[in-house]
Amino acid sequence: VPRRRAPTEYTPRHLADEILTLRSSLVGERKFVTVLFADVVGSMEHADRLGPELWHQTLDRFFRLLAAQIHRLGGTINQFTGDGVMALFGAPIAHEDHAQRACHAALAVVSAMQTFDAAFRERFGAAFEARIGLNSGDVVVGAIGDDLRMDYTAQGHAVGLAARVERLAKPGSVCMTANTAGLVDGYFELFARGEHDLVGSRLPVGVFELRGKGPLRTRLEIAGERGFSPFTGRDDALTSLDRAIELVEADRGLVVGVEGAAGIGKSRLALEFVSRCRGRGVPVYRAHCPSHGRSVPLLPIRELLADFLAVGSDDAPETAHRIEGHPVFEHVDRRIALPVALELLGIESAPPPRALTAAERLDCLSELLVALLNAPVDDKARVVLIDDVHWIDETSETLLERLVNAVPEGRSLLLLNFRPEYRADWMASAHYRELGLTPLKGAPRAALAASLLGDDPALEPLKKQIDRSADGNPLFMEELIRSLADTGILTGKAGAYRVVDPDAPIDVPATLQPILAARIDRLPDADKELLTMAAVVGREFEPAILEAIGDLPNDELHEAIARLESEQLIHTRSLHPDARWSFHHALIRDVAYRSVLQGRREQLHAAVAQAIQSQGAALGLRAGLIAYHWDAAGNRYKAARWRMRATLGVTNIQPTRFS
Ligand SMILES: Nc1ncnc2c1ncn2[C@@H]1O[C@H](COP(=O)(O)OP(=O)(O)OP(=O)(O)O)[C@@H](O)[C@H]1O
Ligand SMILES: [Mg+2]
């Protein structure tokens, strides 16, 4: 029997360091993750055939192969199961695309296994195959040991289901539950294997086989496939972009950054704008940075180059000839640029005349891209769009910076979309303009809600609730409504829904949960802790209460609040007479709240109730609120007393009797 392996043996240093540094803030949290189980088919027979020593060596190589792919995609291995592993994507650090990462890793393992299997067959005359199972659900991160061994408490059998669905996978294949499939459908090609009774789930579970990458790459493409919501508002932003392209046409290149939170509508705005440009005959080239992009350098650059050179993803070998004929190669050192370009595009070609260093290759690529960016075409302007720049890898970023610097010498509008956390030095350039997108307001916001939901008057209360939760974020609106339809709270067709259960609570949709959790996890420890406490207080909260229940001194507390405000997580409701703050989105509050474990949640609720009571002011008016907190703290006795006081009003009952 192979000795037990510790995760540290396989975890790259940087990841280990990151986890160990964040350890204290990660422990004891509920996380929505994708669990991956992989193991060897027929390991008993293999062990018999090979004998312990050889079998151990083989397994060791297999583990290294698994670990390499899992770590490359940001997963962590938290358990070796004898002849396989259990890995988590989205814990201990949240990733908004945990399910996609798990699928990429699974596919990468399957493909790496083919070479492994071939070598094994040759040597031992038997197949060496693995099975992989995926499931998405909640786990609680327990203690993280110095060797990175982590204890997880599965919630709702998230871990068990992944292990069970793995058993259903054919050798060499990957199976997932409907929980994961719902998060990755469209990005990957899935094959429905019907419903299965799995131990650990009351209801039969939909099982899907992962067949490969899907035709769609971005969330917006998937939204388009479902049918876009009618585009509303954003008149000012479109006007600014129109003016920018006019300036480029009249004079010279510009860089425009569109900045805004996840789901606010950056990609959609860009889509509307570039289709207007195409309509006017302005050529458009585009690329995007995939969410797991840091694991594979140069993906956006490769996509941009392919678009510049009009290379399709399923192009035939003769493409090489067509590329060779491209006029750009007359403006660069063709003997080097051509093989470098073909190599990046994954097209076979003769190697460059001499071996190039990484830096030379980068210089060559940047020269080529700048030539393509600024190639004069009848003096006409063009648009170059790079979406999701906040996910750009380092190498691509170096090239992006060179493109940005070259823009004034040509006639391109370089349009870059990114979330607020992305900042770069080139933003100080004189030819850079930034456009911030804020939540939809007023008529466009109401119009979007109406077009998504319909205009049945019975929808009104729900519409209000959705509006409050989404707070003008179009993605949040779309996803909330879609999940209400999925769960049967709404019936009928999109845009003409009827409400079945107007009082059903609105849950955070599974598609939004990871986006919000990843945003919270990026905060420094103290800020995250404060946000969590605020979430227990409620959608609105007063700093005084946070001061009473936490241990941050007043000045640090206010600094942390200011940082949370600049991260656009919270905003002031009122400053007088008492400062009150509110979460931007009810959804952020819900996600922060959900991550707190029951025990700690109860302690915090009790502390909040105490804190409000000891403020002593307007207790009669706040009796209902106090009762709510005692309830949530699990103290039914105190809750009942305060509820009684709430119904009686501020009469003759002494507050002291309730404390
Ligand atoms: N003005 C709008 N009118 C109607 N629908 C919109 C509008 N803006 C965005 N949407 C829809 O909202 C969803 C999210 O928009 P989009 O993908 O553009 O967000 P984003 O800002 O690019 O987010 P991310 O940072 O995650 O890339 C899309 O389905 C899009 O069609
Ligand atoms: Mg986008």
Short mmCIF file of N, CA and C in Angstrom, two decimals, residues 59-128:
data_model
loop_
_atom_site.label_atom_id
_atom_site.label_comp_id
_atom_site.label_asym_id
_atom_site.label_seq_id
_atom_site.Cartn_x
_atom_site.Cartn_y
_atom_site.Cartn_z
N LEU A 59 1.50 5.22 -9.67
CA LEU A 59 0.50 6.09 -9.04
C LEU A 59 1.08 7.48 -8.80
N ASP A 60 2.34 7.48 -8.39
CA ASP A 60 2.98 8.75 -8.11
C ASP A 60 3.00 9.62 -9.35
N ARG A 61 3.30 9.02 -10.49
CA ARG A 61 3.32 9.79 -11.73
C ARG A 61 1.91 10.25 -12.10
N PHE A 62 0.96 9.38 -11.87
CA PHE A 62 -0.44 9.73 -12.14
C PHE A 62 -0.87 10.92 -11.26
N PHE A 63 -0.50 10.87 -9.99
CA PHE A 63 -0.85 11.97 -9.08
C PHE A 63 -0.23 13.28 -9.54
N ARG A 64 1.01 13.19 -10.00
CA ARG A 64 1.67 14.43 -10.44
C ARG A 64 0.98 15.01 -11.66
N LEU A 65 0.55 14.12 -12.53
CA LEU A 65 -0.18 14.56 -13.72
C LEU A 65 -1.49 15.25 -13.32
N LEU A 66 -2.22 14.61 -12.43
CA LEU A 66 -3.48 15.20 -11.95
C LEU A 66 -3.22 16.55 -11.30
N ALA A 67 -2.24 16.55 -10.40
CA ALA A 67 -1.97 17.76 -9.62
C ALA A 67 -1.58 18.91 -10.53
N ALA A 68 -0.79 18.62 -11.56
CA ALA A 68 -0.33 19.69 -12.44
C ALA A 68 -1.53 20.37 -13.11
N GLN A 69 -2.46 19.59 -13.61
CA GLN A 69 -3.61 20.19 -14.30
C GLN A 69 -4.55 20.89 -13.33
N ILE A 70 -4.75 20.28 -12.17
CA ILE A 70 -5.65 20.87 -11.18
C ILE A 70 -5.10 22.21 -10.69
N HIS A 71 -3.81 22.24 -10.39
CA HIS A 71 -3.21 23.48 -9.90
C HIS A 71 -3.14 24.55 -10.97
N ARG A 72 -2.89 24.12 -12.20
CA ARG A 72 -2.81 25.10 -13.29
C ARG A 72 -4.13 25.87 -13.37
N LEU A 73 -5.23 25.22 -13.06
CA LEU A 73 -6.52 25.88 -13.16
C LEU A 73 -7.01 26.41 -11.82
N GLY A 74 -6.12 26.49 -10.85
CA GLY A 74 -6.46 27.15 -9.58
C GLY A 74 -7.20 26.27 -8.60
N GLY A 75 -7.24 24.96 -8.85
CA GLY A 75 -7.87 24.06 -7.90
C GLY A 75 -6.89 23.67 -6.81
N THR A 76 -7.42 23.12 -5.71
CA THR A 76 -6.53 22.63 -4.66
C THR A 76 -6.89 21.17 -4.39
N ILE A 77 -5.85 20.39 -4.18
CA ILE A 77 -6.07 18.98 -3.86
C ILE A 77 -6.15 18.89 -2.36
N ASN A 78 -7.21 18.34 -1.83
CA ASN A 78 -7.21 18.31 -0.38
C ASN A 78 -7.23 16.91 0.16
N GLN A 79 -7.23 15.93 -0.72
CA GLN A 79 -7.21 14.57 -0.20
C GLN A 79 -6.75 13.59 -1.25
N PHE A 80 -5.88 12.68 -0.86
CA PHE A 80 -5.54 11.58 -1.74
C PHE A 80 -6.31 10.38 -1.25
N THR A 81 -6.98 9.70 -2.17
CA THR A 81 -7.91 8.67 -1.74
C THR A 81 -7.35 7.27 -1.92
N GLY A 82 -6.04 7.13 -2.04
CA GLY A 82 -5.48 5.79 -2.25
C GLY A 82 -5.10 5.62 -3.71
N ASP A 83 -6.11 5.63 -4.59
CA ASP A 83 -5.78 5.54 -6.01
C ASP A 83 -6.38 6.72 -6.78
N GLY A 84 -6.62 7.82 -6.08
CA GLY A 84 -7.19 8.98 -6.75
C GLY A 84 -7.08 10.22 -5.89
N VAL A 85 -7.75 11.28 -6.32
CA VAL A 85 -7.72 12.52 -5.54
C VAL A 85 -9.10 13.12 -5.45
N MET A 86 -9.24 13.97 -4.41
CA MET A 86 -10.39 14.83 -4.33
C MET A 86 -9.82 16.24 -4.40
N ALA A 87 -10.35 17.04 -5.30
CA ALA A 87 -9.87 18.42 -5.43
C ALA A 87 -11.05 19.37 -5.38
N LEU A 88 -10.75 20.60 -4.99
CA LEU A 88 -11.81 21.60 -4.92
C LEU A 88 -11.45 22.79 -5.79
N PHE A 89 -12.42 23.29 -6.50
CA PHE A 89 -12.28 24.53 -7.24
C PHE A 89 -13.20 25.53 -6.57
N GLY A 90 -12.64 26.67 -6.16
CA GLY A 90 -13.46 27.68 -5.47
C GLY A 90 -13.24 27.66 -3.98
N ALA A 91 -12.32 26.85 -3.47
CA ALA A 91 -11.98 26.88 -2.06
C ALA A 91 -10.54 26.43 -1.93
N PRO A 92 -9.78 26.90 -0.98
CA PRO A 92 -10.24 27.87 0.01
C PRO A 92 -10.48 29.27 -0.56
N ILE A 93 -9.97 29.58 -1.76
CA ILE A 93 -10.19 30.90 -2.30
C ILE A 93 -11.26 30.84 -3.38
N ALA A 94 -12.27 31.71 -3.28
CA ALA A 94 -13.39 31.67 -4.22
C ALA A 94 -12.95 32.06 -5.62
N HIS A 95 -13.44 31.31 -6.61
CA HIS A 95 -13.24 31.66 -8.01
C HIS A 95 -14.62 31.77 -8.63
N GLU A 96 -14.86 32.86 -9.37
CA GLU A 96 -16.22 33.01 -9.88
C GLU A 96 -16.57 31.97 -10.93
N ASP A 97 -15.56 31.35 -11.54
CA ASP A 97 -15.83 30.37 -12.58
C ASP A 97 -15.38 28.98 -12.13
N HIS A 98 -15.62 28.65 -10.85
CA HIS A 98 -15.07 27.39 -10.33
C HIS A 98 -15.50 26.17 -11.14
N ALA A 99 -16.75 26.17 -11.61
CA ALA A 99 -17.23 25.00 -12.34
C ALA A 99 -16.52 24.88 -13.70
N GLN A 100 -16.32 26.01 -14.36
CA GLN A 100 -15.62 25.97 -15.65
C GLN A 100 -14.18 25.52 -15.47
N ARG A 101 -13.55 26.02 -14.41
CA ARG A 101 -12.17 25.62 -14.17
C ARG A 101 -12.07 24.12 -13.97
N ALA A 102 -13.03 23.58 -13.19
CA ALA A 102 -13.01 22.14 -12.94
C ALA A 102 -13.16 21.37 -14.25
N CYS A 103 -14.01 21.86 -15.13
CA CYS A 103 -14.19 21.19 -16.42
C CYS A 103 -12.93 21.27 -17.27
N HIS A 104 -12.31 22.45 -17.31
CA HIS A 104 -11.06 22.57 -18.07
C HIS A 104 -10.02 21.59 -17.52
N ALA A 105 -9.93 21.53 -16.20
CA ALA A 105 -8.94 20.64 -15.58
C ALA A 105 -9.26 19.20 -15.94
N ALA A 106 -10.54 18.83 -15.85
CA ALA A 106 -10.92 17.44 -16.14
C ALA A 106 -10.56 17.09 -17.59
N LEU A 107 -10.85 17.99 -18.51
CA LEU A 107 -10.53 17.71 -19.92
C LEU A 107 -9.01 17.61 -20.12
N ALA A 108 -8.29 18.48 -19.41
CA ALA A 108 -6.83 18.46 -19.55
C ALA A 108 -6.27 17.14 -19.00
N VAL A 109 -6.84 16.66 -17.91
CA VAL A 109 -6.39 15.38 -17.35
C VAL A 109 -6.68 14.26 -18.35
N VAL A 110 -7.89 14.26 -18.90
CA VAL A 110 -8.25 13.20 -19.85
C VAL A 110 -7.28 13.20 -21.02
N SER A 111 -6.94 14.41 -21.50
CA SER A 111 -6.06 14.42 -22.66
C SER A 111 -4.63 14.03 -22.29
N ALA A 112 -4.16 14.46 -21.12
CA ALA A 112 -2.81 14.06 -20.69
C ALA A 112 -2.76 12.56 -20.43
N MET A 113 -3.88 11.98 -20.02
CA MET A 113 -3.92 10.55 -19.71
C MET A 113 -3.70 9.68 -20.94
N GLN A 114 -4.01 10.25 -22.13
CA GLN A 114 -3.88 9.43 -23.33
C GLN A 114 -2.43 9.00 -23.56
N THR A 115 -1.50 9.93 -23.38
CA THR A 115 -0.09 9.60 -23.53
C THR A 115 0.32 8.61 -22.45
N PHE A 116 -0.15 8.90 -21.26
CA PHE A 116 0.17 8.07 -20.11
C PHE A 116 -0.30 6.64 -20.35
N ASP A 117 -1.54 6.53 -20.80
CA ASP A 117 -2.17 5.23 -21.05
C ASP A 117 -1.40 4.47 -22.14
N ALA A 118 -1.03 5.20 -23.19
CA ALA A 118 -0.32 4.55 -24.30
C ALA A 118 1.00 3.94 -23.81
N ALA A 119 1.73 4.72 -23.00
CA ALA A 119 3.01 4.24 -22.49
C ALA A 119 2.79 3.03 -21.58
N PHE A 120 1.74 3.10 -20.79
CA PHE A 120 1.44 2.02 -19.84
C PHE A 120 1.09 0.74 -20.59
N ARG A 121 0.24 0.88 -21.62
CA ARG A 121 -0.16 -0.28 -22.43
C ARG A 121 1.07 -0.95 -23.03
N GLU A 122 1.95 -0.12 -23.56
CA GLU A 122 3.12 -0.65 -24.22
C GLU A 122 3.95 -1.48 -23.25
N ARG A 123 4.06 -0.95 -22.04
CA ARG A 123 4.94 -1.61 -21.08
C ARG A 123 4.28 -2.78 -20.38
N PHE A 124 3.00 -2.61 -20.00
CA PHE A 124 2.37 -3.64 -19.17
C PHE A 124 1.23 -4.39 -19.86
N GLY A 125 0.92 -3.98 -21.08
CA GLY A 125 -0.11 -4.70 -21.82
C GLY A 125 -1.51 -4.54 -21.26
N ALA A 126 -1.76 -3.48 -20.54
CA ALA A 126 -3.11 -3.24 -20.02
C ALA A 126 -3.39 -1.74 -20.06
N ALA A 127 -4.67 -1.41 -20.05
CA ALA A 127 -5.05 0.00 -20.11
C ALA A 127 -4.90 0.65 -18.73
N PHE A 128 -4.48 1.89 -18.73
CA PHE A 128 -4.45 2.65 -17.48
C PHE A 128 -5.39 3.83 -17.67
#
